Amino acid sequence: MALLRLEQVELHFGTHVILDHVDLNLSKGTRLGLLGRNGAGKTTLFRLLAGDIQPDDGSRWIDPGVKLARLDQELPSAVDATVYDVIAGGLAGTGELITRYHQLILDPEADLDEMARVQSQLEAADGWALQQRVETVISQLELPGDTPLSALSGGWRRRVSLGRALVSEPDILLLDEPTNHLDIPTIEWLEAQLVQFRGALVLITHDRRFLQNVVTSIAELERGHLSVWEGDYQGFLRFREQQLEAEERANALFDKKLAEEEVWIRQGIKARRTRNEGRVRALEAMREQRAERRERVGSADFSVQDAGQSGKLVAEVEDISFSYDGERIVDGFSTIIQRGDRIGIVGRNGVGKTTLVKLLLGELAPDGGVVKIGTKLEVAYSDQLRGHLDPEANLIDNICGGQEFIEVDGKRRHAISYLGDFLFSPQRVRTPVKALSGGERNRAILAKLFTRPANLLVLDEPTNDLDIETLELLEEILMAFKGTVLLVSHDRDFMDSVVTSLLVMNGDGRVEEQAGGFSDWEARGGRLVDALTPSDEPVARVQVKPSSSPAKLAASPKARKLSYKEQRELDALPDKIEQLEAQQADLESKTSDPAFYQQPQDAVKATLAELNSVNELLDETLERWTELDSEAG
């Protein structure tokens, strides 16, 4: 049964065709990957599916009872609202009541009359069940509920956005670049959740392995047309190659016929007297058809400027250690980096990957050990350029310093021609950076990066928001680059294509050096999730069911033998959790009673304080149970 349907939809921005008679049908169980070049209109199509914009022509139909949720490409703003408030906001009007009730409970000076009013409104809206759903999502995503969003990193804010989308239990879920800012264990966890999602799923992603593992059909948006392929991503690639070859053959035959007809129409007087008027009309139709043909957008074409060879030794580190804020980031690490090495650095968010890069480059001094930097190094560091793009200025001002010509690889290039290599049209180069899509901004960063001669490239998440074809070209460039590459990335397939070795950061200060790409390391049994503790990453499945029983929590596979005391503690914890849950249920039942707030204020405050204390103790006990159970295996 269809949940949402587009029929013959047309959408134009000025003379630019975004959607041209597009049909799309989303039904329960659909897992659709949406592909297309940066700027092709994928996010615009999302906005149309969500009902944010209306088509110029055609129709959008959605089942009246369907709930739709969307994860936007942009991270949520770093506001002072707490994680709890943001996730509860995914429940529309009822979410505001839940948020207010949560704030009142935490406030020891709360107005009890207001609390009674909010409680009454929640009961009328079946808000207690929805409140439980908010708390379950927060628990299962391992989110710090009362922490302001402004205090969280990009990866954690992305996870909060995901929780906000999931809390409403949507029938249709739209995900725009969901893997951006997530580390590999969280990406793998998300894959498992989406495979089990029972509604209709549409996602935009540049992560090819994620796409292959999740979707069951592919839709490609190109030149205004949307074509749908039933099957996985690898099957789609084979289908598209055949389709493009057939299109090229058809166009070649058409152009040959058109050329022959153009020769005929230009023959002499004798031929003109005898020419067939029907043939003339057919030629005019062919001219119109050729004029309306939308050519495929060209591929990006760029390369790294060679700064000449560095010394054979790029960096040598011996027994280095580094701590930050009392936490050990690197502990006793030694390695040698030589010219031509392409090294991938992997680890969970917050583990210190960027810190390790700075230690290897000599930008940070280690607490102990020795770092020796090689000679003749010319470093190009992509992450340093992200903050150097002025959002109010256009691309020529940002990348070419406002100059009409730019020196690239010893040659004088026109600014518009150079930016054209990165798929920016002459009109687009005059556009302020703030109006560019995420993928276009990332291409702008690459354009700025490659204006600099380099023999050592440091790339920090270079694949975010790039379309897949540009990403594949970047792979080819890096593989042909004769210098040295340090790559921080969570894109597993990209690392497989580019790097020759890995530095794996486990989170306890250890840095392991591994030969080969990410898949090679995985095949040898490597797995980042092995080093996680339950409080670091989510391991439970988000099914939004109100239960915190130990039997419902997943455990990390890493095991050790517990001490006698620890085993006794583990054996006793389930009973303790059961008692706390019963106590929690009893107190929640009391506070849900309409007569509760008719008691003296001291009694009300004492009960609320007791409930808050029981909730905190239950959370701590569950964490301890999960920790011991995961260690015991």
XYZ file of C-alpha atoms in Angstrom:
633
model
C 0.000 0.000 0.000
C 1.345 3.426 -0.978
C 2.247 5.797 1.842
C 3.343 8.688 -0.383
C 3.153 9.227 -4.115
C 4.483 11.774 -6.605
C 2.810 11.902 -10.016
C 4.191 13.810 -13.010
C 5.844 16.369 -10.723
C 7.586 19.350 -12.304
C 9.768 21.869 -10.506
C 11.894 24.666 -11.949
C 14.202 27.276 -10.433
C 14.128 29.979 -13.070
C 15.198 28.302 -16.315
C 16.880 25.436 -14.441
C 14.863 22.205 -14.519
C 15.042 20.376 -11.165
C 12.267 17.811 -11.667
C 10.768 16.928 -15.040
C 7.583 14.806 -14.910
C 8.856 12.761 -11.981
C 6.925 9.765 -10.600
C 7.775 8.112 -7.279
C 5.891 5.686 -5.074
C 6.875 4.997 -1.439
C 5.296 2.026 0.289
C 5.880 0.183 3.540
C 9.216 -1.664 3.476
C 10.771 0.583 0.800
C 14.479 1.292 1.449
C 15.461 3.680 -1.338
C 18.878 5.262 -1.906
C 18.716 8.597 -3.757
C 21.749 9.368 -5.929
C 22.683 12.368 -8.043
C 25.358 14.970 -8.591
C 25.827 17.802 -6.107
C 23.292 20.427 -7.120
C 21.097 17.948 -9.025
C 18.228 18.590 -6.612
C 18.308 15.668 -4.155
C 17.697 17.836 -1.077
C 15.026 19.766 -2.992
C 13.277 16.463 -3.737
C 13.457 15.667 -0.008
C 11.804 18.981 0.799
C 9.060 18.215 -1.711
C 8.527 14.725 -0.240
C 8.270 16.307 3.219
C 5.717 18.846 1.966
C 7.949 21.873 2.679
C 7.614 23.064 -0.921
C 4.993 22.517 -3.600
C 5.619 21.415 -7.216
C 5.050 23.754 -10.136
C 2.926 21.046 -11.731
C 1.888 17.469 -10.969
C 0.698 16.180 -7.612
C 1.977 14.980 -4.236
C -0.280 12.627 -2.282
C 0.355 11.312 1.234
C -1.843 9.021 3.307
C -3.548 11.243 5.913
C -2.507 8.991 8.813
C 1.166 8.792 7.854
C 3.870 10.252 10.129
C 6.956 11.568 8.342
C 10.308 12.434 9.950
C 13.449 13.867 8.370
C 17.128 14.055 9.277
C 18.596 17.139 7.603
C 22.072 17.306 6.109
C 23.041 20.250 8.305
C 23.842 19.654 11.951
C 21.388 21.143 14.475
C 22.483 24.516 15.822
C 24.596 24.461 18.969
C 21.819 25.956 21.097
C 21.387 25.955 24.870
C 18.412 23.577 24.686
C 19.157 20.216 26.271
C 19.288 16.904 24.452
C 16.021 15.938 26.168
C 14.304 19.108 24.887
C 15.501 18.588 21.305
C 14.393 14.947 21.123
C 11.034 15.654 22.765
C 10.580 18.358 20.106
C 10.219 15.543 17.567
C 6.739 14.911 19.045
C 5.333 18.265 17.908
C 2.821 19.841 20.387
C 2.967 17.061 22.964
C 6.747 17.348 22.973
C 6.499 20.879 24.363
C 4.434 19.603 27.305
C 6.896 16.762 27.936
C 9.810 19.202 27.843
C 8.122 21.580 30.269
C 7.221 18.775 32.693
C 10.813 17.500 32.602
C 12.122 21.002 33.349
C 9.713 21.421 36.253
C 10.685 18.091 37.821
C 14.362 19.067 37.753
C 13.683 22.474 39.286
C 13.489 22.313 43.132
C 11.773 25.734 43.123
C 9.215 24.771 40.508
C 5.693 26.183 40.619
C 3.570 23.218 41.765
C 0.390 24.713 40.353
C 1.975 24.908 36.925
C 3.259 21.348 37.343
C -0.293 20.164 38.096
C -1.628 21.961 34.981
C 1.067 20.450 32.745
C 0.424 17.000 34.239
C -3.285 17.300 33.522
C -2.605 18.305 29.906
C -0.204 15.393 29.467
C -2.803 12.944 30.729
C -5.357 14.298 28.274
C -2.859 13.869 25.387
C -1.645 10.400 26.442
C 1.636 12.146 27.169
C 2.990 9.614 29.677
C 3.481 6.975 26.990
C 5.172 9.558 24.768
C 7.364 10.685 27.654
C 8.481 7.087 28.137
C 9.299 6.929 24.431
C 11.537 10.029 24.693
C 13.397 8.546 27.668
C 13.781 5.186 25.910
C 15.281 6.768 22.781
C 17.699 8.790 24.916
C 18.697 5.665 26.830
C 19.142 3.455 23.778
C 21.145 6.089 21.897
C 23.288 6.537 25.040
C 22.667 10.312 24.965
C 23.296 12.698 27.873
C 19.700 13.892 28.280
C 20.286 17.000 30.399
C 23.378 18.243 28.531
C 22.984 21.398 26.386
C 23.385 20.794 22.663
C 26.052 23.515 22.587
C 28.318 21.300 24.718
C 28.263 18.377 22.238
C 30.567 17.547 19.338
C 29.323 17.194 15.759
C 29.017 13.408 16.027
C 26.902 13.613 19.183
C 24.680 16.331 17.697
C 24.143 14.132 14.637
C 23.036 11.351 16.976
C 20.641 13.738 18.743
C 19.119 14.607 15.358
C 18.646 10.927 14.660
C 16.898 10.480 18.014
C 14.571 13.377 17.231
C 13.646 11.705 13.930
C 13.092 8.272 15.500
C 11.091 9.313 18.570
C 7.874 9.871 16.638
C 8.008 6.279 15.287
C 7.564 7.576 11.718
C 6.039 5.690 8.840
C 8.347 7.510 6.398
C 11.945 8.387 7.314
C 14.010 10.759 5.142
C 17.754 10.775 5.924
C 20.059 13.312 4.244
C 23.732 12.276 4.641
C 23.104 10.416 7.938
C 26.717 9.176 8.247
C 28.289 12.650 8.271
C 30.139 13.245 11.568
C 29.480 9.681 12.760
C 32.329 7.304 13.560
C 32.554 3.785 12.158
C 30.995 1.889 15.108
C 27.993 4.239 15.093
C 27.653 3.928 11.304
C 27.611 0.137 11.619
C 25.064 0.404 14.428
C 22.874 2.687 12.295
C 23.050 0.237 9.395
C 21.611 -2.489 11.634
C 18.744 -0.235 12.777
C 17.751 0.868 9.272
C 17.747 -2.674 7.906
C 15.096 -3.466 10.552
C 13.060 -0.295 9.933
C 9.549 -1.349 8.898
C 8.354 1.886 7.321
C 9.474 3.582 4.099
C 13.068 4.857 4.109
C 14.684 7.281 1.655
C 18.312 8.246 2.171
C 20.964 10.383 0.512
C 24.518 9.269 1.253
C 27.998 9.332 -0.244
C 29.036 6.292 1.827
C 28.978 3.472 -0.714
C 29.301 0.634 1.788
C 26.486 2.090 3.894
C 24.373 2.345 0.728
C 25.132 -1.239 -0.267
C 24.317 -2.578 3.198
C 21.038 -0.692 3.725
C 19.011 -0.020 0.577
C 17.045 -2.406 -1.593
C 16.439 0.014 -4.478
C 18.218 3.001 -6.043
C 16.767 6.184 -7.537
C 19.059 8.418 -9.598
C 18.183 12.063 -10.204
C 19.900 13.345 -13.314
C 19.002 16.186 -15.666
C 15.580 16.457 -14.045
C 14.671 12.820 -14.604
C 14.304 10.234 -11.824
C 15.023 6.617 -12.718
C 14.449 3.818 -10.183
C 16.378 0.544 -10.068
C 15.150 -2.378 -7.949
C 18.174 -4.005 -6.368
C 21.323 -3.145 -4.456
C 23.932 -0.488 -5.240
C 26.398 -2.804 -6.987
C 23.651 -4.076 -9.278
C 22.654 -0.493 -10.025
C 26.225 0.377 -11.081
C 26.191 -2.420 -13.644
C 22.737 -1.370 -14.871
C 23.751 2.299 -15.185
C 26.875 1.453 -17.185
C 24.747 -0.457 -19.673
C 22.173 2.344 -19.747
C 24.782 5.032 -20.456
C 26.320 2.966 -23.238
C 22.885 2.518 -24.837
C 22.166 6.257 -24.522
C 25.479 7.148 -26.159
C 24.810 4.765 -29.052
C 21.295 6.171 -29.548
C 22.597 9.758 -29.478
C 25.359 8.920 -31.953
C 22.845 7.404 -34.400
C 20.532 10.382 -33.961
C 23.348 12.897 -34.547
C 24.477 11.015 -37.657
C 20.952 11.071 -39.087
C 20.585 14.777 -38.230
C 23.883 15.585 -39.971
C 22.735 13.727 -43.103
C 19.442 15.643 -43.138
C 21.274 18.968 -42.688
C 23.413 18.140 -45.747
C 20.288 17.277 -47.739
C 18.433 20.508 -46.878
C 21.419 22.549 -48.014
C 21.583 20.972 -51.512
C 21.226 23.031 -54.653
C 18.183 24.459 -56.462
C 17.376 21.195 -58.228
C 17.221 19.261 -54.959
C 15.172 21.979 -53.315
C 12.525 21.836 -56.071
C 12.017 18.153 -55.465
C 12.481 17.980 -51.724
C 9.822 16.273 -49.627
C 7.921 18.713 -47.391
C 7.284 15.931 -44.847
C 11.039 15.370 -44.673
C 11.545 19.094 -44.014
C 9.066 19.000 -41.145
C 10.802 15.889 -39.760
C 14.140 17.729 -39.867
C 12.676 20.669 -37.945
C 11.392 18.246 -35.304
C 14.843 16.637 -35.094
C 16.434 20.065 -34.583
C 14.036 20.787 -31.733
C 14.691 17.368 -30.190
C 18.457 17.922 -30.353
C 18.132 21.377 -28.798
C 16.103 19.989 -25.899
C 18.570 17.196 -25.166
C 20.105 17.689 -21.735
C 23.737 16.704 -21.842
C 25.194 14.847 -18.906
C 27.090 17.060 -16.500
C 30.825 16.645 -17.041
C 33.122 15.050 -14.523
C 35.242 17.103 -12.201
C 38.834 17.453 -13.409
C 41.491 18.477 -10.938
C 44.895 17.404 -9.656
C 47.333 18.112 -6.854
C 50.158 20.552 -7.550
C 53.494 18.818 -7.140
C 55.790 20.680 -4.750
C 58.764 18.470 -5.564
C 59.897 15.516 -3.544
C 60.187 15.710 0.178
C 62.984 13.908 1.930
C 62.629 10.140 2.087
C 61.807 10.443 5.794
C 58.559 12.332 6.427
C 58.270 11.740 10.172
C 59.799 9.472 12.786
C 58.239 9.190 16.236
C 59.699 7.195 19.072
C 57.802 6.208 22.218
C 55.629 9.327 22.255
C 52.893 9.939 24.794
C 50.335 12.693 25.105
C 47.539 13.417 27.570
C 44.830 16.035 27.574
C 42.761 17.066 30.572
C 43.969 14.029 32.493
C 43.053 11.574 29.729
C 45.733 9.551 27.931
C 45.406 10.099 24.156
C 48.634 8.458 22.940
C 50.733 6.105 25.040
C 54.158 4.826 23.967
C 53.646 5.019 20.186
C 56.479 4.633 17.675
C 56.424 4.638 13.876
C 58.260 5.817 10.763
C 56.417 7.576 7.901
C 58.223 7.572 4.566
C 57.655 9.462 1.329
C 54.788 7.918 -0.634
C 53.023 6.356 2.333
C 49.232 6.726 2.341
C 48.088 6.265 5.908
C 44.518 6.120 7.189
C 43.808 7.077 10.802
C 40.696 5.466 12.284
C 39.011 5.490 15.658
C 35.863 6.554 17.450
C 34.813 10.196 17.662
C 36.728 11.980 20.403
C 39.486 9.381 20.563
C 42.150 11.896 19.452
C 42.689 11.332 15.705
C 43.285 15.021 14.968
C 45.605 15.239 17.983
C 47.661 12.341 16.581
C 47.930 14.130 13.214
C 49.216 17.266 14.942
C 51.780 15.214 16.869
C 52.985 13.589 13.637
C 53.298 17.005 11.953
C 55.128 18.547 14.895
C 52.330 21.009 15.591
C 51.948 19.594 19.107
C 54.808 18.681 21.419
C 54.412 15.253 23.046
C 54.538 14.869 26.828
C 57.226 12.257 26.344
C 59.178 10.682 23.503
C 60.766 12.155 20.382
C 59.270 13.424 17.092
C 61.613 13.953 14.144
C 60.150 15.777 11.113
C 61.603 15.245 7.628
C 62.948 17.855 5.242
C 61.466 19.754 2.277
C 57.896 19.165 3.409
C 55.117 21.213 1.802
C 51.936 20.435 3.745
C 48.366 21.012 2.525
C 45.869 20.540 5.337
C 42.210 20.363 4.261
C 40.670 20.817 7.697
C 42.452 24.129 8.186
C 40.598 25.538 5.172
C 37.059 24.863 6.406
C 36.984 27.982 8.515
C 38.746 30.054 5.853
C 35.813 30.255 3.458
C 34.013 33.562 3.920
C 30.282 32.704 3.715
C 29.439 36.189 2.414
C 32.056 36.162 -0.375
C 31.804 34.314 -3.690
C 34.095 31.550 -4.928
C 36.410 33.800 -6.939
C 37.044 35.956 -3.879
C 37.467 32.952 -1.574
C 39.637 30.742 -3.753
C 41.339 33.081 -6.190
C 41.678 36.130 -3.931
C 39.335 38.086 -6.190
C 41.832 37.824 -9.080
C 40.768 37.058 -12.639
C 43.727 34.715 -13.121
C 45.381 32.230 -10.765
C 48.731 30.413 -10.851
C 48.175 26.654 -10.667
C 50.946 24.096 -11.143
C 53.162 26.704 -12.795
C 50.491 27.715 -15.310
C 48.374 30.839 -15.469
C 44.690 29.819 -15.381
C 41.540 31.895 -15.669
C 39.633 31.738 -12.385
C 36.396 30.657 -14.059
C 38.201 27.931 -16.020
C 39.923 26.620 -12.880
C 36.690 26.553 -10.881
C 35.000 24.870 -13.834
C 37.311 21.897 -13.228
C 35.439 21.510 -9.930
C 32.033 21.595 -11.702
C 31.222 25.224 -10.872
C 29.411 27.008 -13.718
C 30.323 30.652 -14.580
C 27.094 31.735 -12.846
C 27.796 29.636 -9.758
C 31.263 31.098 -9.140
C 29.591 34.458 -8.380
C 27.322 32.880 -5.741
C 28.063 33.554 -2.043
C 29.463 30.495 -0.275
C 26.554 30.515 2.189
C 24.159 29.725 -0.699
C 26.110 26.631 -1.824
C 25.091 23.085 -0.980
C 27.185 20.996 1.406
C 28.785 19.125 -1.484
C 29.585 22.336 -3.343
C 31.244 23.795 -0.237
C 33.375 20.675 0.081
C 34.393 20.974 -3.582
C 35.300 24.600 -2.882
C 37.591 23.432 -0.059
C 39.282 21.001 -2.469
C 39.635 23.794 -5.041
C 41.375 25.990 -2.461
C 43.503 23.092 -1.222
C 44.773 22.227 -4.697
C 45.913 25.783 -5.452
C 48.806 25.061 -3.087
C 51.858 23.003 -4.062
C 52.141 20.034 -1.700
C 54.036 16.824 -1.150
C 52.179 15.960 2.090
C 48.391 15.984 2.049
C 46.485 15.878 5.328
C 42.789 15.215 4.667
C 40.290 15.320 7.530
C 36.950 13.806 6.451
C 37.328 14.917 2.797
C 34.377 12.817 1.555
C 31.565 14.524 3.486
C 28.794 15.681 1.112
C 30.711 14.893 -2.092
C 28.743 13.149 -4.811
C 29.967 9.640 -5.542
C 31.524 10.421 -8.944
C 33.627 13.281 -7.537
C 34.585 11.053 -4.620
C 35.799 8.358 -7.037
C 37.839 10.938 -8.946
C 39.418 12.095 -5.676
C 40.366 8.465 -5.022
C 42.122 8.274 -8.395
C 44.010 11.518 -7.751
C 45.221 10.403 -4.337
C 46.325 7.023 -5.688
C 48.336 8.787 -8.426
C 49.784 11.372 -5.990
C 53.523 10.793 -5.566
C 53.682 12.473 -2.177
C 52.493 11.338 1.250
C 48.884 11.237 2.453
C 47.514 11.275 6.000
C 43.786 10.551 5.864
C 41.269 10.805 8.709
C 38.028 9.247 7.490
C 35.040 7.142 8.503
C 34.364 6.154 4.884
C 35.413 2.495 4.785
C 35.369 2.036 0.998
C 37.276 5.291 0.443
C 40.036 4.111 2.792
C 40.142 0.740 1.041
C 40.789 2.512 -2.258
C 43.350 5.038 -1.010
C 45.426 3.948 1.970
C 48.255 1.441 2.198
C 48.249 1.192 5.996
C 46.194 2.169 9.045
C 46.854 3.724 12.419
C 44.069 2.379 14.645
C 43.322 4.350 17.828
C 41.611 2.156 20.400
C 40.716 4.840 22.912
C 43.021 3.714 25.698
C 46.144 5.436 24.386
C 47.225 2.509 22.227
C 47.854 3.194 18.526
C 48.151 0.054 16.423
C 49.851 0.083 13.038
C 48.139 -2.194 10.500
C 49.125 -3.016 6.914
C 46.557 -2.697 4.117
C 43.158 -1.020 3.975
C 40.177 -1.080 6.308
C 38.687 -4.290 4.873
C 42.062 -6.040 5.174
C 42.150 -5.122 8.864
C 38.531 -6.248 9.329
C 39.334 -9.574 7.657
C 42.063 -10.121 10.263
C 39.467 -9.676 13.020
C 39.911 -5.939 13.601
C 36.851 -4.126 14.909
C 36.623 -0.719 16.546
C 33.556 -1.670 18.575
C 35.649 -4.184 20.559
C 37.289 -1.317 22.418
C 34.042 0.396 23.385
C 32.426 0.558 26.759
C 28.619 0.702 26.943
C 28.710 4.372 27.874
C 30.799 5.278 24.817
C 28.596 4.050 21.995
C 25.062 2.749 21.508
C 24.859 -1.033 21.190
C 21.155 -1.631 21.824
C 18.661 -1.572 18.969
C 16.377 1.423 18.777
C 12.914 -0.121 18.754
C 11.424 2.516 21.070
C 9.934 0.052 23.562
C 9.753 1.164 27.196
C 12.009 -1.300 28.932
C 15.334 -0.996 30.692
C 15.528 -4.580 31.909
C 19.041 -6.085 31.750
C 17.745 -8.867 29.529
C 16.872 -6.288 26.867
C 20.329 -4.657 26.740
C 23.001 -5.821 24.299
C 26.506 -6.493 25.547
C 29.896 -5.868 24.026
C 31.601 -9.099 22.946
C 34.922 -8.363 24.633
C 35.329 -10.575 27.693
C 37.625 -11.048 30.683
C 37.463 -13.160 33.837
C 35.749 -11.242 36.640
C 37.093 -11.289 40.166
C 35.099 -13.155 42.832
C 33.813 -9.845 44.217
C 32.794 -8.563 40.783
C 30.979 -11.818 39.958
C 29.024 -11.610 43.214
C 28.126 -8.008 42.392
C 26.996 -8.978 38.882
C 24.810 -11.803 40.214
C 23.062 -9.423 42.622
C 22.455 -6.587 40.160
C 19.384 -7.988 38.287
C 17.427 -8.244 41.563
C 18.512 -4.745 42.541
C 17.447 -3.388 39.134
C 14.086 -5.130 39.429
C 13.528 -3.553 42.853
C 14.487 -0.091 41.595
C 12.191 -0.425 38.569
C 9.304 -1.423 40.853
C 10.079 1.552 43.104
C 10.259 3.832 40.048
C 6.899 2.542 38.735
C 5.268 3.055 42.144
C 6.529 6.655 42.425
C 5.548 7.466 38.822
C 2.076 6.093 39.543
C 1.798 8.391 42.553
C 2.938 11.491 40.634
C 0.505 10.665 37.811
C -2.461 10.743 40.202
C -4.461 13.993 39.691
C -4.770 14.309 43.489
C -0.981 14.213 43.931
C -0.543 17.986 43.772
C -3.348 18.593 46.262
C -1.007 17.434 49.034
C 1.143 19.850 51.057
C 4.025 21.262 48.988
C 6.671 19.685 51.233
C 5.224 16.220 50.626
C 5.038 16.811 46.851
C 8.646 18.018 46.685
C 9.866 15.086 48.806
C 8.179 12.559 46.481
C 9.571 14.239 43.349
C 13.047 14.329 44.874
C 12.771 10.632 45.721
C 11.680 9.840 42.142
C 14.617 11.792 40.742
C 16.997 9.969 43.092
C 15.597 6.553 42.117
C 15.932 7.407 38.394
C 19.594 8.360 38.829
C 20.363 5.258 40.886
C 18.627 3.031 38.345
C 20.692 4.555 35.508
C 23.919 4.010 37.459
C 22.957 0.420 38.313
C 22.092 -0.371 34.686
C 25.427 1.070 33.544
C 27.284 -1.035 36.100
C 25.366 -4.188 35.107
C 26.120 -3.599 31.412
C 29.796 -2.912 32.161
C 30.297 -6.104 34.195
C 28.180 -8.253 31.883
C 30.063 -7.070 28.776
C 33.442 -7.732 30.424
C 32.340 -11.194 31.488
C 31.129 -11.926 27.956
